[in-house]
XYZ file of C-alpha atoms in Angstrom:
365
model
C 3.196 -7.412 -12.681
C 3.199 -9.481 -9.519
C 6.169 -9.043 -7.195
C 7.508 -10.892 -4.180
C 9.291 -9.278 -1.214
C 12.937 -10.203 -1.045
C 12.934 -10.080 2.729
C 16.004 -10.804 4.764
C 17.876 -12.945 2.265
C 21.185 -11.088 2.359
C 23.641 -12.137 5.028
C 25.879 -9.468 6.468
C 29.624 -10.029 6.051
C 31.796 -10.505 9.083
C 34.111 -7.705 8.060
C 33.814 -4.439 6.217
C 35.252 -3.794 2.776
C 38.825 -4.968 2.369
C 41.367 -4.220 -0.280
C 41.831 -6.963 -2.835
C 44.466 -9.175 -1.294
C 45.012 -11.836 -3.894
C 47.180 -11.731 -6.958
C 45.191 -11.038 -10.105
C 44.724 -14.282 -11.982
C 44.237 -14.057 -15.720
C 42.519 -17.424 -15.563
C 41.257 -19.772 -12.931
C 39.110 -22.748 -12.179
C 36.103 -24.563 -10.791
C 34.002 -25.827 -8.001
C 36.092 -25.084 -4.950
C 33.664 -26.254 -2.293
C 33.700 -29.899 -1.425
C 36.573 -30.915 -3.696
C 39.753 -32.571 -2.537
C 43.268 -31.418 -3.287
C 43.475 -33.653 -6.356
C 40.954 -31.522 -8.262
C 37.495 -32.196 -9.624
C 38.351 -34.006 -12.830
C 36.950 -31.123 -14.867
C 38.984 -29.593 -17.671
C 38.528 -26.972 -20.363
C 38.005 -23.237 -20.741
C 35.028 -20.930 -20.280
C 34.975 -17.196 -20.873
C 32.758 -14.529 -19.392
C 32.440 -10.779 -19.805
C 30.612 -7.984 -18.053
C 30.577 -5.545 -15.184
C 33.913 -3.938 -14.357
C 32.675 -3.514 -10.786
C 32.502 -7.324 -10.588
C 36.211 -7.653 -11.406
C 37.445 -7.884 -7.802
C 34.892 -10.560 -6.961
C 35.670 -12.471 -10.152
C 39.382 -12.508 -9.282
C 38.551 -13.911 -5.849
C 36.246 -16.557 -7.337
C 38.821 -17.484 -9.955
C 41.536 -17.897 -7.328
C 39.405 -20.123 -5.111
C 38.155 -22.089 -8.087
C 41.691 -22.686 -9.369
C 42.686 -24.351 -6.117
C 40.334 -27.270 -6.692
C 40.204 -27.329 -10.486
C 43.722 -26.935 -11.865
C 42.740 -28.117 -15.351
C 39.963 -25.571 -15.916
C 40.536 -22.020 -17.117
C 37.998 -19.265 -16.464
C 38.485 -15.933 -18.226
C 36.564 -12.768 -17.363
C 36.716 -9.555 -19.406
C 35.506 -6.516 -17.359
C 34.127 -4.623 -20.381
C 31.128 -3.188 -18.525
C 27.635 -4.466 -17.852
C 26.159 -3.301 -21.154
C 28.891 -4.945 -23.196
C 28.689 -8.064 -21.061
C 24.949 -8.437 -21.600
C 25.386 -7.816 -25.337
C 28.102 -10.465 -25.622
C 26.112 -12.979 -23.603
C 22.897 -12.480 -25.582
C 24.802 -12.674 -28.864
C 26.644 -15.851 -27.928
C 30.045 -14.201 -27.633
C 30.621 -15.400 -24.054
C 29.786 -18.466 -22.027
C 28.485 -16.465 -19.066
C 27.844 -12.849 -18.217
C 28.236 -10.490 -15.293
C 25.958 -7.456 -14.948
C 25.026 -4.853 -12.377
C 21.575 -4.552 -13.932
C 19.185 -7.301 -14.892
C 18.411 -7.971 -18.555
C 15.834 -5.620 -20.047
C 12.861 -7.087 -21.911
C 14.563 -7.003 -25.315
C 17.769 -8.525 -23.960
C 15.821 -11.187 -22.092
C 13.977 -12.172 -25.276
C 17.275 -12.394 -27.164
C 18.886 -14.428 -24.401
C 15.981 -16.892 -24.438
C 16.505 -17.411 -28.182
C 20.115 -18.332 -27.478
C 19.705 -20.131 -24.178
C 16.270 -21.576 -23.739
C 15.433 -20.474 -20.224
C 17.874 -17.901 -18.867
C 19.640 -18.260 -15.524
C 19.863 -14.800 -13.939
C 20.915 -14.871 -10.303
C 22.249 -12.335 -7.789
C 25.798 -13.092 -6.735
C 26.258 -10.294 -4.190
C 25.100 -6.849 -3.111
C 27.529 -3.935 -3.162
C 27.303 -0.254 -2.273
C 28.065 2.309 -4.966
C 30.152 5.084 -3.422
C 29.942 8.727 -4.430
C 33.673 9.473 -4.500
C 35.283 12.920 -4.373
C 38.671 14.591 -4.316
C 38.610 18.116 -2.921
C 41.764 19.392 -1.265
C 41.177 20.042 2.428
C 37.791 18.285 2.522
C 37.775 14.848 4.120
C 34.078 14.350 4.883
C 30.994 15.386 2.951
C 27.256 15.114 3.569
C 24.994 15.388 0.528
C 21.236 15.053 0.171
C 19.943 13.209 -2.901
C 18.684 16.459 -4.419
C 22.124 18.016 -4.013
C 23.842 15.012 -5.578
C 21.435 15.233 -8.497
C 22.109 18.937 -9.040
C 25.875 18.379 -8.926
C 25.795 15.617 -11.532
C 23.228 17.515 -13.598
C 25.671 20.455 -13.520
C 23.250 22.846 -11.829
C 25.493 23.231 -8.781
C 28.904 24.254 -10.131
C 31.034 25.345 -7.143
C 32.069 23.446 -4.030
C 31.171 26.385 -1.771
C 27.597 26.513 -3.106
C 25.158 27.383 -0.266
C 23.267 24.115 -0.731
C 26.410 22.071 -0.096
C 27.530 24.361 2.730
C 24.202 24.046 4.555
C 24.785 20.348 5.259
C 28.520 20.693 5.895
C 28.878 23.563 8.384
C 32.284 22.427 9.651
C 33.865 21.844 6.242
C 36.170 24.383 4.620
C 34.603 24.303 1.180
C 36.732 26.012 -1.473
C 35.617 28.427 -4.174
C 36.469 25.742 -6.702
C 34.691 24.427 -9.786
C 33.061 21.007 -9.477
C 34.141 18.475 -12.085
C 31.668 15.586 -12.245
C 33.115 12.366 -13.661
C 30.876 9.769 -15.268
C 31.277 6.505 -17.160
C 31.871 6.772 -20.908
C 30.706 3.199 -21.554
C 27.283 1.694 -21.020
C 27.388 0.591 -17.418
C 25.318 -1.190 -14.818
C 26.907 1.039 -12.186
C 25.631 4.064 -14.100
C 22.177 2.535 -14.412
C 21.996 1.847 -10.672
C 23.249 5.339 -9.813
C 20.818 7.049 -12.203
C 17.980 4.866 -10.941
C 18.745 6.097 -7.428
C 18.786 9.747 -8.551
C 15.496 9.329 -10.419
C 13.790 7.748 -7.410
C 15.281 9.830 -4.597
C 15.845 13.301 -6.096
C 12.489 13.884 -7.776
C 12.340 16.772 -10.223
C 15.987 17.615 -9.600
C 16.890 14.632 -11.806
C 14.808 14.947 -15.008
C 16.626 12.239 -16.982
C 15.374 8.754 -17.755
C 17.065 5.670 -16.328
C 19.709 4.244 -18.638
C 23.095 2.586 -18.541
C 24.356 5.429 -20.752
C 25.199 8.651 -18.915
C 22.597 11.269 -19.925
C 24.330 14.590 -19.142
C 26.765 16.171 -21.587
C 29.752 18.284 -20.650
C 31.329 16.464 -17.717
C 34.454 14.347 -17.728
C 33.927 10.794 -18.988
C 36.088 7.756 -18.258
C 36.072 4.118 -19.318
C 35.142 1.559 -16.681
C 35.181 1.711 -12.907
C 38.962 2.024 -12.810
C 38.847 4.915 -15.268
C 36.390 6.879 -13.113
C 38.438 6.240 -9.968
C 41.631 7.328 -11.738
C 40.015 10.501 -13.111
C 38.692 11.501 -9.685
C 42.042 10.702 -8.072
C 44.017 12.741 -10.587
C 41.827 15.826 -10.302
C 40.991 18.420 -7.671
C 37.348 19.314 -7.298
C 36.303 16.044 -8.895
C 33.334 13.866 -7.944
C 32.213 10.558 -9.401
C 30.569 7.246 -8.610
C 32.086 3.771 -8.426
C 31.687 0.388 -6.814
C 32.736 1.034 -3.220
C 35.279 -1.798 -3.278
C 37.399 0.324 -5.616
C 37.071 3.708 -3.875
C 40.504 3.358 -2.285
C 41.645 6.413 -0.313
C 39.242 8.841 -1.978
C 36.658 10.718 0.041
C 33.200 9.139 0.054
C 29.909 10.954 0.534
C 27.497 10.306 3.388
C 24.137 10.202 1.645
C 20.997 11.831 2.985
C 18.390 9.239 4.017
C 15.421 10.686 5.856
C 16.811 13.020 8.512
C 20.223 11.326 8.651
C 23.363 11.057 6.538
C 24.498 7.473 6.030
C 27.975 6.271 5.075
C 28.282 3.311 2.768
C 28.963 -0.125 4.210
C 28.014 -3.656 3.195
C 25.650 -3.784 6.163
C 23.888 -0.530 5.263
C 23.677 -1.560 1.611
C 22.146 -4.919 2.468
C 19.373 -3.246 4.495
C 17.790 -1.726 1.387
C 16.971 -5.209 0.135
C 14.741 -5.910 3.090
C 12.110 -3.707 1.440
C 12.846 -4.689 -2.165
C 10.942 -7.134 -4.359
C 11.579 -9.882 -6.888
C 10.028 -9.330 -10.304
C 7.766 -12.132 -11.490
C 7.062 -13.127 -15.080
C 10.655 -13.383 -16.341
C 11.049 -17.157 -16.041
C 11.550 -19.616 -13.217
C 15.316 -19.088 -13.178
C 15.386 -15.277 -13.261
C 15.877 -13.583 -9.905
C 15.721 -9.876 -10.791
C 14.806 -7.358 -8.100
C 13.266 -3.897 -7.946
C 15.188 -1.897 -5.347
C 13.612 0.596 -2.941
C 15.913 3.506 -3.801
C 13.776 6.144 -2.073
C 13.693 4.484 1.337
C 13.901 6.671 4.421
C 14.642 3.801 6.800
C 17.330 4.657 9.330
C 20.772 3.225 8.700
C 20.036 2.251 5.093
C 22.414 3.095 2.255
C 20.273 3.273 -0.898
C 22.893 3.568 -3.661
C 23.568 -0.111 -4.221
C 23.878 -2.557 -7.027
C 22.839 -6.162 -7.115
C 25.416 -7.949 -9.217
C 23.963 -10.673 -11.426
C 25.471 -13.706 -13.135
C 23.947 -14.857 -16.445
C 23.976 -18.371 -17.889
C 21.987 -20.708 -20.126
C 19.934 -23.798 -19.434
C 20.683 -25.085 -22.945
C 24.288 -24.863 -24.119
C 25.267 -26.497 -27.406
C 28.358 -28.011 -25.778
C 27.674 -30.255 -22.741
C 31.244 -29.775 -21.517
C 30.797 -25.982 -21.448
C 27.556 -26.451 -19.552
C 29.291 -28.572 -16.912
C 32.042 -25.974 -16.462
C 29.648 -23.026 -16.174
C 27.480 -24.921 -13.688
C 30.502 -25.821 -11.577
C 31.778 -22.242 -11.583
C 28.363 -20.850 -10.632
C 28.108 -23.387 -7.840
C 31.392 -22.100 -6.477
C 30.315 -18.455 -6.803
C 27.196 -18.964 -4.674
C 28.822 -21.382 -2.218
C 29.645 -20.159 1.302
C 33.340 -20.285 0.376
C 32.824 -18.290 -2.804
C 30.641 -15.744 -1.060
C 33.193 -15.260 1.710
C 35.917 -14.779 -0.897
C 33.978 -12.008 -2.633
C 33.060 -10.408 0.706
C 36.694 -10.371 1.818
C 38.100 -9.096 -1.463
C 35.304 -6.926 -2.874
C 33.647 -5.621 0.303
C 30.277 -6.984 -0.801
C 27.383 -8.335 1.228
C 27.182 -12.083 0.572
C 23.917 -13.836 -0.172
C 22.350 -15.656 2.736
C 21.683 -19.357 3.115
C 18.003 -18.630 2.445
C 18.688 -16.976 -0.905
C 21.245 -19.637 -1.829
C 18.568 -22.297 -1.302
C 16.147 -20.302 -3.437
C 18.510 -19.848 -6.397
C 20.157 -23.295 -6.260
C 17.567 -24.858 -8.628
C 18.441 -22.201 -11.204
C 22.125 -23.167 -11.067
C 21.150 -26.846 -11.210
C 19.199 -26.093 -14.405
C 22.369 -25.054 -16.288
C 22.887 -27.751 -18.876
C 22.907 -28.753 -22.529
C 19.173 -29.404 -22.799
C 16.116 -27.322 -22.009
């Protein structure tokens, strides 16, 4: 399978991750860029479903979209990436959000529904390894150690392997409680993909959106994992960094260094990642270099995708989805998600590359 380097197509945000500062809108509207205060003339409703980690960005996009399109309603159900892909492929939603690209079976099903599938990255976001251990504020963990913790081979916080990389921490003789997603999840798939690539034999499980290890604590959605870690002591989990809140976050071993998450560090991993060819002209799926040792790179990231059709049955739906996608990838939309979700926005170069895919959204193939 031929692949193309992604190169430097992710622009770094001007500010680091910020807490969501807008009121949560249950619905919102279209094409914010370039419209005047009287609205776009569009009207109607579209509904999407997918990644819970995309919820903060979707709220920001909805709010900006509503400003210029007061007669359009956009709904987004954060049911998880797996559920979002299933609904989109099955025709249960007008668009999808996913933290993993469609697998071969899903892609084939989506093409039956859609004609050519539009599958574009909307932002890059770090996945934080979050923890709550009384008296411990900072934590360095190598990928092998993270793998052993989540594979339940390291069971105590004062284990010598953890202590070796945290000589100044007062690690308690306390049981580790790993928290994972109970639902099929793109965040899980990205996290497991990292463990498989970076931890070697210490992570023997195959990559999947379903958590492979039995016996830990399971929680529904990103918010469920964050809540479970927050409410415990000795807990550790993984979540989109925009929702980590005040929890401790792990500095991850990369080469000889330990790297904290940031949008900038997350974006760097894409400089050595590649686009997958052979999925269609409008699919922009990427293989990520999870095992990089490049200095200053944070390798636990997700590329969040938006899914749409080139051939909707209803031309009005097609116009609304196209307008909403145009707002999502616009400079204004990208800044909104960066400010409110702490993500790394796409660059002008990538926007130019994916614009023909958005233009292809329509009611004919």
